[in-house]
PDB file of C-alpha atoms and ligand atoms in Angstrom:
ATOM      1  CA  MET A   1      18.729 -21.407  13.172  1.00 92.00           C
ATOM      2  CA  PHE A   2      15.203 -20.201  13.751  1.00 98.00           C
ATOM      3  CA  ASP A   3      12.411 -22.637  14.582  1.00 98.00           C
ATOM      4  CA  LEU A   4       8.818 -22.510  13.478  1.00 98.00           C
ATOM      5  CA  PRO A   5       7.016 -21.969  16.806  1.00 98.00           C
ATOM      6  CA  ASP A   6       4.105 -24.216  17.723  1.00 97.00           C
ATOM      7  CA  LEU A   7       0.607 -22.797  17.469  1.00 98.00           C
ATOM      8  CA  SER A   8      -1.051 -22.565  20.880  1.00 96.00           C
ATOM      9  CA  TYR A   9      -4.447 -23.555  19.423  1.00 98.00           C
ATOM     10  CA  ALA A  10      -5.866 -25.970  16.882  1.00 98.00           C
ATOM     11  CA  TYR A  11      -6.109 -25.051  13.187  1.00 98.00           C
ATOM     12  CA  ASP A  12      -9.894 -24.787  13.480  1.00 98.00           C
ATOM     13  CA  ALA A  13      -9.879 -22.846  16.782  1.00 98.00           C
ATOM     14  CA  LEU A  14     -10.455 -19.443  15.183  1.00 98.00           C
ATOM     15  CA  GLU A  15     -13.456 -20.577  13.116  1.00 98.00           C
ATOM     16  CA  PRO A  16     -15.618 -19.105  11.726  1.00 98.00           C
ATOM     17  CA  PHE A  17     -13.507 -15.936  11.546  1.00 98.00           C
ATOM     18  CA  ILE A  18     -10.326 -17.574  10.285  1.00 98.00           C
ATOM     19  CA  ASP A  19     -11.141 -20.857   8.543  1.00 98.00           C
ATOM     20  CA  VAL A  20      -9.280 -24.092   9.122  1.00 98.00           C
ATOM     21  CA  GLU A  21      -7.995 -24.427   5.527  1.00 98.00           C
ATOM     22  CA  THR A  22      -6.465 -20.961   5.580  1.00 98.00           C
ATOM     23  CA  MET A  23      -4.850 -21.599   8.981  1.00 98.00           C
ATOM     24  CA  MET A  24      -3.273 -24.839   7.790  1.00 98.00           C
ATOM     25  CA  VAL A  25      -1.870 -23.451   4.546  1.00 98.00           C
ATOM     26  CA  HIS A  26      -0.806 -20.204   6.177  1.00 98.00           C
ATOM     27  CA  TYR A  27       1.076 -21.864   9.027  1.00 98.00           C
ATOM     28  CA  LYS A  28       2.326 -25.090   7.452  1.00 98.00           C
ATOM     29  CA  LYS A  29       3.246 -23.706   4.039  1.00 98.00           C
ATOM     30  CA  HIS A  30       3.763 -19.943   4.202  1.00 98.00           C
ATOM     31  CA  HIS A  31       5.224 -19.500   7.680  1.00 98.00           C
ATOM     32  CA  LYS A  32       7.245 -22.694   7.407  1.00 98.00           C
ATOM     33  CA  GLY A  33       8.549 -21.506   4.050  1.00 98.00           C
ATOM     34  CA  TYR A  34       9.703 -18.151   5.441  1.00 98.00           C
ATOM     35  CA  THR A  35      11.422 -19.955   8.313  1.00 98.00           C
ATOM     36  CA  MET A  36      13.306 -22.362   6.058  1.00 98.00           C
ATOM     37  CA  LYS A  37      14.317 -19.665   3.578  1.00 98.00           C
ATOM     38  CA  LEU A  38      15.472 -17.370   6.405  1.00 98.00           C
ATOM     39  CA  ASN A  39      17.683 -20.153   7.768  1.00 98.00           C
ATOM     40  CA  ASP A  40      19.041 -20.881   4.297  1.00 98.00           C
ATOM     41  CA  ALA A  41      19.868 -17.217   3.715  1.00 98.00           C
ATOM     42  CA  LEU A  42      21.593 -16.832   7.097  1.00 98.00           C
ATOM     43  CA  LYS A  43      23.543 -20.025   6.527  1.00 97.00           C
ATOM     44  CA  GLU A  44      24.771 -18.684   3.234  1.00 97.00           C
ATOM     45  CA  LEU A  45      25.903 -15.496   5.003  1.00 97.00           C
ATOM     46  CA  LYS A  46      27.531 -17.587   7.763  1.00 97.00           C
ATOM     47  CA  SER A  47      25.555 -15.443  10.216  1.00 96.00           C
ATOM     48  CA  THR A  48      25.549 -16.448  13.878  1.00 92.00           C
ATOM     49  CA  GLU A  49      22.986 -13.846  14.970  1.00 96.00           C
ATOM     50  CA  THR A  50      20.342 -15.545  17.096  1.00 96.00           C
ATOM     51  CA  SER A  51      18.012 -12.580  17.698  1.00 98.00           C
ATOM     52  CA  ILE A  52      15.457 -11.988  14.965  1.00 98.00           C
ATOM     53  CA  GLU A  53      14.804  -8.525  16.418  1.00 97.00           C
ATOM     54  CA  ASN A  54      18.495  -7.622  16.048  1.00 98.00           C
ATOM     55  CA  ILE A  55      18.442  -8.816  12.449  1.00 98.00           C
ATOM     56  CA  LEU A  56      15.345  -6.742  11.630  1.00 98.00           C
ATOM     57  CA  LYS A  57      16.697  -3.646  13.385  1.00 97.00           C
ATOM     58  CA  ASN A  58      19.777  -3.858  11.157  1.00 98.00           C
ATOM     59  CA  ILE A  59      18.035  -5.167   8.054  1.00 98.00           C
ATOM     60  CA  SER A  60      19.636  -2.528   5.800  1.00 97.00           C
ATOM     61  CA  LYS A  61      22.871  -4.524   6.152  1.00 97.00           C
ATOM     62  CA  TYR A  62      21.300  -7.737   4.887  1.00 98.00           C
ATOM     63  CA  PRO A  63      20.256  -8.953   1.420  1.00 98.00           C
ATOM     64  CA  ALA A  64      16.617  -8.953   0.281  1.00 98.00           C
ATOM     65  CA  SER A  65      16.279 -12.665   1.061  1.00 98.00           C
ATOM     66  CA  VAL A  66      16.731 -11.917   4.779  1.00 98.00           C
ATOM     67  CA  ARG A  67      14.451  -8.871   4.658  1.00 98.00           C
ATOM     68  CA  ASN A  68      11.641 -10.839   3.001  1.00 98.00           C
ATOM     69  CA  ASN A  69      11.969 -14.106   4.907  1.00 98.00           C
ATOM     70  CA  GLY A  70      13.122 -12.643   8.223  1.00 98.00           C
ATOM     71  CA  GLY A  71      10.186 -10.260   8.108  1.00 98.00           C
ATOM     72  CA  GLY A  72       7.872 -13.110   7.150  1.00 98.00           C
ATOM     73  CA  TYR A  73       9.248 -15.237   9.989  1.00 98.00           C
ATOM     74  CA  TYR A  74       8.863 -12.544  12.669  1.00 98.00           C
ATOM     75  CA  ASN A  75       5.534 -11.142  11.479  1.00 98.00           C
ATOM     76  CA  HIS A  76       3.811 -14.513  11.512  1.00 98.00           C
ATOM     77  CA  CYS A  77       5.325 -15.449  14.907  1.00 98.00           C
ATOM     78  CA  LEU A  78       3.657 -12.298  16.244  1.00 98.00           C
ATOM     79  CA  PHE A  79       0.429 -12.800  14.302  1.00 98.00           C
ATOM     80  CA  TRP A  80      -0.393 -16.260  15.723  1.00 98.00           C
ATOM     81  CA  THR A  81       0.065 -15.079  19.302  1.00 98.00           C
ATOM     82  CA  ILE A  82      -2.070 -11.949  19.088  1.00 98.00           C
ATOM     83  CA  MET A  83      -5.044 -14.121  18.131  1.00 98.00           C
ATOM     84  CA  ALA A  84      -6.846 -16.612  20.362  1.00 98.00           C
ATOM     85  CA  PRO A  85     -10.034 -18.660  20.320  1.00 98.00           C
ATOM     86  CA  LYS A  86     -13.016 -17.298  22.233  1.00 97.00           C
ATOM     87  CA  SER A  87     -12.493 -19.895  24.979  1.00 96.00           C
ATOM     88  CA  ASN A  88      -9.122 -18.300  25.657  1.00 96.00           C
ATOM     89  CA  GLY A  89     -10.194 -14.665  25.599  1.00 96.00           C
ATOM     90  CA  GLY A  90     -10.088 -14.068  21.836  1.00 97.00           C
ATOM     91  CA  GLY A  91     -12.350 -11.200  20.833  1.00 96.00           C
ATOM     92  CA  ASN A  92     -12.640  -9.757  24.320  1.00 96.00           C
ATOM     93  CA  LYS A  93     -12.169  -6.027  24.763  1.00 94.00           C
ATOM     94  CA  PRO A  94      -8.815  -4.688  25.969  1.00 98.00           C
ATOM     95  CA  SER A  95      -8.358  -4.261  29.721  1.00 98.00           C
ATOM     96  CA  SER A  96      -9.674  -0.974  31.127  1.00 98.00           C
ATOM     97  CA  SER A  97      -6.164   0.454  31.491  1.00 98.00           C
ATOM     98  CA  PHE A  98      -5.236  -0.343  27.887  1.00 98.00           C
ATOM     99  CA  LEU A  99      -8.620   0.815  26.660  1.00 98.00           C
ATOM    100  CA  ASN A 100      -7.842   4.070  28.383  1.00 98.00           C
ATOM    101  CA  LEU A 101      -4.553   4.389  26.484  1.00 98.00           C
ATOM    102  CA  LEU A 102      -6.303   3.733  23.166  1.00 98.00           C
ATOM    103  CA  GLU A 103      -8.999   6.294  23.965  1.00 98.00           C
ATOM    104  CA  LYS A 104      -6.439   8.887  24.978  1.00 98.00           C
ATOM    105  CA  LYS A 105      -4.418   8.386  21.807  1.00 98.00           C
ATOM    106  CA  PHE A 106      -7.153   7.835  19.209  1.00 98.00           C
ATOM    107  CA  GLY A 107     -10.245   9.472  20.753  1.00 98.00           C
ATOM    108  CA  SER A 108     -12.256   6.310  21.338  1.00 98.00           C
ATOM    109  CA  TYR A 109     -11.970   2.540  20.940  1.00 97.00           C
ATOM    110  CA  ASP A 110     -14.220   2.700  17.872  1.00 98.00           C
ATOM    111  CA  LYS A 111     -12.042   5.410  16.365  1.00 98.00           C
ATOM    112  CA  PHE A 112      -8.957   3.278  16.969  1.00 98.00           C
ATOM    113  CA  LYS A 113     -10.663   0.344  15.220  1.00 98.00           C
ATOM    114  CA  GLU A 114     -11.674   2.589  12.337  1.00 98.00           C
ATOM    115  CA  LEU A 115      -8.139   3.938  11.854  1.00 98.00           C
ATOM    116  CA  PHE A 116      -6.531   0.503  12.097  1.00 98.00           C
ATOM    117  CA  ALA A 117      -9.079  -0.995   9.680  1.00 98.00           C
ATOM    118  CA  LYS A 118      -8.504   1.856   7.235  1.00 98.00           C
ATOM    119  CA  GLU A 119      -4.748   1.271   7.319  1.00 97.00           C
ATOM    120  CA  ALA A 120      -5.321  -2.449   6.660  1.00 98.00           C
ATOM    121  CA  ALA A 121      -7.875  -1.866   3.902  1.00 98.00           C
ATOM    122  CA  THR A 122      -5.897   0.755   2.007  1.00 97.00           C
ATOM    123  CA  ARG A 123      -2.509  -1.004   2.050  1.00 96.00           C
ATOM    124  CA  PHE A 124      -2.134  -1.610  -1.694  1.00 95.00           C
ATOM    125  CA  GLY A 125      -1.170  -5.160  -2.602  1.00 96.00           C
ATOM    126  CA  SER A 126       0.423  -7.327   0.081  1.00 98.00           C
ATOM    127  CA  GLY A 127       1.424  -6.125   3.513  1.00 98.00           C
ATOM    128  CA  TRP A 128       0.553  -5.630   7.154  1.00 98.00           C
ATOM    129  CA  ALA A 129      -1.282  -3.160   9.380  1.00 98.00           C
ATOM    130  CA  TRP A 130       0.262  -2.483  12.790  1.00 98.00           C
ATOM    131  CA  LEU A 131      -0.301  -0.985  16.192  1.00 98.00           C
ATOM    132  CA  CYS A 132       3.129  -0.045  17.532  1.00 98.00           C
ATOM    133  CA  VAL A 133       4.971   1.649  20.354  1.00 97.00           C
ATOM    134  CA  ASP A 134       7.475   4.319  19.300  1.00 96.00           C
ATOM    135  CA  LYS A 135      10.728   5.234  21.051  1.00 93.00           C
ATOM    136  CA  ASP A 136       8.875   7.719  23.268  1.00 95.00           C
ATOM    137  CA  ASN A 137       6.502   4.927  24.356  1.00 96.00           C
ATOM    138  CA  LYS A 138       3.640   6.423  22.341  1.00 97.00           C
ATOM    139  CA  LEU A 139       1.184   4.253  20.418  1.00 98.00           C
ATOM    140  CA  PHE A 140       0.833   4.674  16.670  1.00 97.00           C
ATOM    141  CA  ILE A 141      -0.844   2.905  13.738  1.00 98.00           C
ATOM    142  CA  CYS A 142       0.847   2.260  10.410  1.00 97.00           C
ATOM    143  CA  SER A 143       1.117  -0.249   7.598  1.00 96.00           C
ATOM    144  CA  THR A 144       4.064  -1.716   5.721  1.00 97.00           C
ATOM    145  CA  PRO A 145       4.364  -3.449   2.332  1.00 97.00           C
ATOM    146  CA  ASN A 146       5.328  -7.098   1.723  1.00 98.00           C
ATOM    147  CA  GLN A 147       6.951  -8.627   4.845  1.00 98.00           C
ATOM    148  CA  ASP A 148       8.445  -5.383   6.115  1.00 98.00           C
ATOM    149  CA  ASN A 149       7.640  -4.227   9.628  1.00 98.00           C
ATOM    150  CA  PRO A 150       8.248  -1.149  11.800  1.00 98.00           C
ATOM    151  CA  LEU A 151      11.346  -2.627  13.452  1.00 98.00           C
ATOM    152  CA  MET A 152      13.320  -2.383  10.222  1.00 98.00           C
ATOM    153  CA  ASP A 153      15.948   0.321   9.668  1.00 96.00           C
ATOM    154  CA  ILE A 154      14.819   1.144   6.152  1.00 95.00           C
ATOM    155  CA  ALA A 155      14.076   4.494   4.570  1.00 86.00           C
ATOM    156  CA  GLU A 156      10.438   3.514   4.001  1.00 88.00           C
ATOM    157  CA  ASN A 157       9.940   3.403   7.780  1.00 88.00           C
ATOM    158  CA  LYS A 158      10.667   7.099   8.211  1.00 86.00           C
ATOM    159  CA  GLY A 159       8.284   8.386  10.875  1.00 81.00           C
ATOM    160  CA  LYS A 160       6.923   4.948  11.660  1.00 88.00           C
ATOM    161  CA  LYS A 161       9.638   3.044  13.437  1.00 95.00           C
ATOM    162  CA  GLY A 162       8.754   1.207  16.596  1.00 97.00           C
ATOM    163  CA  MET A 163       7.901  -2.068  18.253  1.00 98.00           C
ATOM    164  CA  PRO A 164       4.850  -3.774  16.721  1.00 98.00           C
ATOM    165  CA  ILE A 165       2.411  -5.112  19.344  1.00 98.00           C
ATOM    166  CA  LEU A 166      -0.597  -5.915  17.127  1.00 98.00           C
ATOM    167  CA  GLY A 167      -0.403  -6.868  13.460  1.00 98.00           C
ATOM    168  CA  LEU A 168      -2.839  -7.909  10.772  1.00 98.00           C
ATOM    169  CA  ASP A 169      -1.655  -9.837   7.738  1.00 98.00           C
ATOM    170  CA  VAL A 170      -3.433  -8.467   4.649  1.00 98.00           C
ATOM    171  CA  TRP A 171      -1.714 -10.679   2.087  1.00 98.00           C
ATOM    172  CA  GLU A 172      -4.337 -12.454   0.015  1.00 97.00           C
ATOM    173  CA  HIS A 173      -3.021 -15.800   1.301  1.00 97.00           C
ATOM    174  CA  ALA A 174      -4.337 -14.758   4.739  1.00 98.00           C
ATOM    175  CA  TYR A 175      -7.966 -14.455   3.668  1.00 98.00           C
ATOM    176  CA  TYR A 176      -8.657 -15.363   0.047  1.00 97.00           C
ATOM    177  CA  LEU A 177      -9.976 -18.926   0.574  1.00 97.00           C
ATOM    178  CA  LYS A 178     -12.785 -17.665   2.798  1.00 97.00           C
ATOM    179  CA  TYR A 179     -13.237 -14.006   1.944  1.00 97.00           C
ATOM    180  CA  GLN A 180     -12.057 -13.905  -1.700  1.00 96.00           C
ATOM    181  CA  ASN A 181     -11.627 -10.253  -2.668  1.00 96.00           C
ATOM    182  CA  LYS A 182     -13.555  -8.931   0.337  1.00 97.00           C
ATOM    183  CA  ARG A 183     -10.627  -7.779   2.456  1.00 97.00           C
ATOM    184  CA  PRO A 184     -12.833  -5.427   4.550  1.00 98.00           C
ATOM    185  CA  ASP A 185     -14.919  -8.435   5.726  1.00 98.00           C
ATOM    186  CA  TYR A 186     -11.748 -10.209   6.842  1.00 98.00           C
ATOM    187  CA  ILE A 187     -10.588  -7.095   8.683  1.00 98.00           C
ATOM    188  CA  GLU A 188     -13.974  -6.833  10.410  1.00 98.00           C
ATOM    189  CA  ALA A 189     -13.764 -10.510  11.443  1.00 98.00           C
ATOM    190  CA  PHE A 190     -10.296  -9.976  12.953  1.00 98.00           C
ATOM    191  CA  TRP A 191     -11.728  -8.077  15.960  1.00 98.00           C
ATOM    192  CA  ASN A 192     -13.425 -11.335  17.036  1.00 98.00           C
ATOM    193  CA  VAL A 193     -10.143 -13.166  17.535  1.00 98.00           C
ATOM    194  CA  ILE A 194      -7.740 -10.550  18.914  1.00 98.00           C
ATOM    195  CA  ASN A 195      -5.930 -11.697  22.034  1.00 98.00           C
ATOM    196  CA  TRP A 196      -5.601  -8.378  23.863  1.00 98.00           C
ATOM    197  CA  LYS A 197      -3.859 -10.029  26.795  1.00 98.00           C
ATOM    198  CA  GLU A 198      -0.922 -10.807  24.514  1.00 98.00           C
ATOM    199  CA  VAL A 199      -1.030  -7.365  22.861  1.00 98.00           C
ATOM    200  CA  GLU A 200      -0.840  -5.761  26.293  1.00 98.00           C
ATOM    201  CA  ARG A 201       1.990  -8.077  27.350  1.00 98.00           C
ATOM    202  CA  ARG A 202       3.902  -6.983  24.256  1.00 98.00           C
ATOM    203  CA  TYR A 203       3.106  -3.350  25.048  1.00 98.00           C
ATOM    204  CA  ASN A 204       4.639  -3.705  28.512  1.00 98.00           C
ATOM    205  CA  VAL A 205       7.751  -5.377  27.075  1.00 97.00           C
ATOM    206  CA  ALA A 206       8.088  -2.571  24.509  1.00 97.00           C
ATOM    207  CA  LEU A 207       7.952   0.082  27.264  1.00 96.00           C
ATOM    208  CA  LYS A 208      11.020  -1.424  28.916  1.00 85.00           C
ATOM    209  CA  LYS A 209      13.127  -1.380  25.752  1.00 79.00           C
TER     210      LYS A 209
HETATM  211 MN1  MN3 B   1       0.910 -14.409   5.844  1.00 77.38          MN
END
């Protein structure tokens, strides 16, 4: 049984970048729905696995219902935590040590932002853009369709398997109420709410795996 985790901020805390209506529908309907359907699917399989990461790492052995809803469950759990209101550090720059890593890997912080935004903007249809850590502890950017993510052992992840540490939901349900068809404006707004402290915490956890 997986639980819908509490949000650590109010529905309107990320305004004006993420509007209150979108937050409420996204969390209370979409994320809750993935959670319930994941539990239903696992119950049907009589699965006793309690680690969502283990499930995703072996997702090729599960039916599509677990891939879609398990991905949706995990991706949104990550998404809420890598954002924060301004009062709690949201939109700050990364720490100097992490900034250094981004500059080393991508050339500059602006170049990193450009590459990530491009990945998010050009993902056709629904999906996610990611910053990840690969098995050699190197950073990389990628995107995945639907509710897939780079943890999954699927053929589509060839060359882009790793631990996601930053993710941006580019499903229309994540932005359409406020931004309509202007996905690039939503992507631009995202930089104002990123919680780099949490991204860096996830980076350090990924290094130890
Ligand atoms: Mn979503």
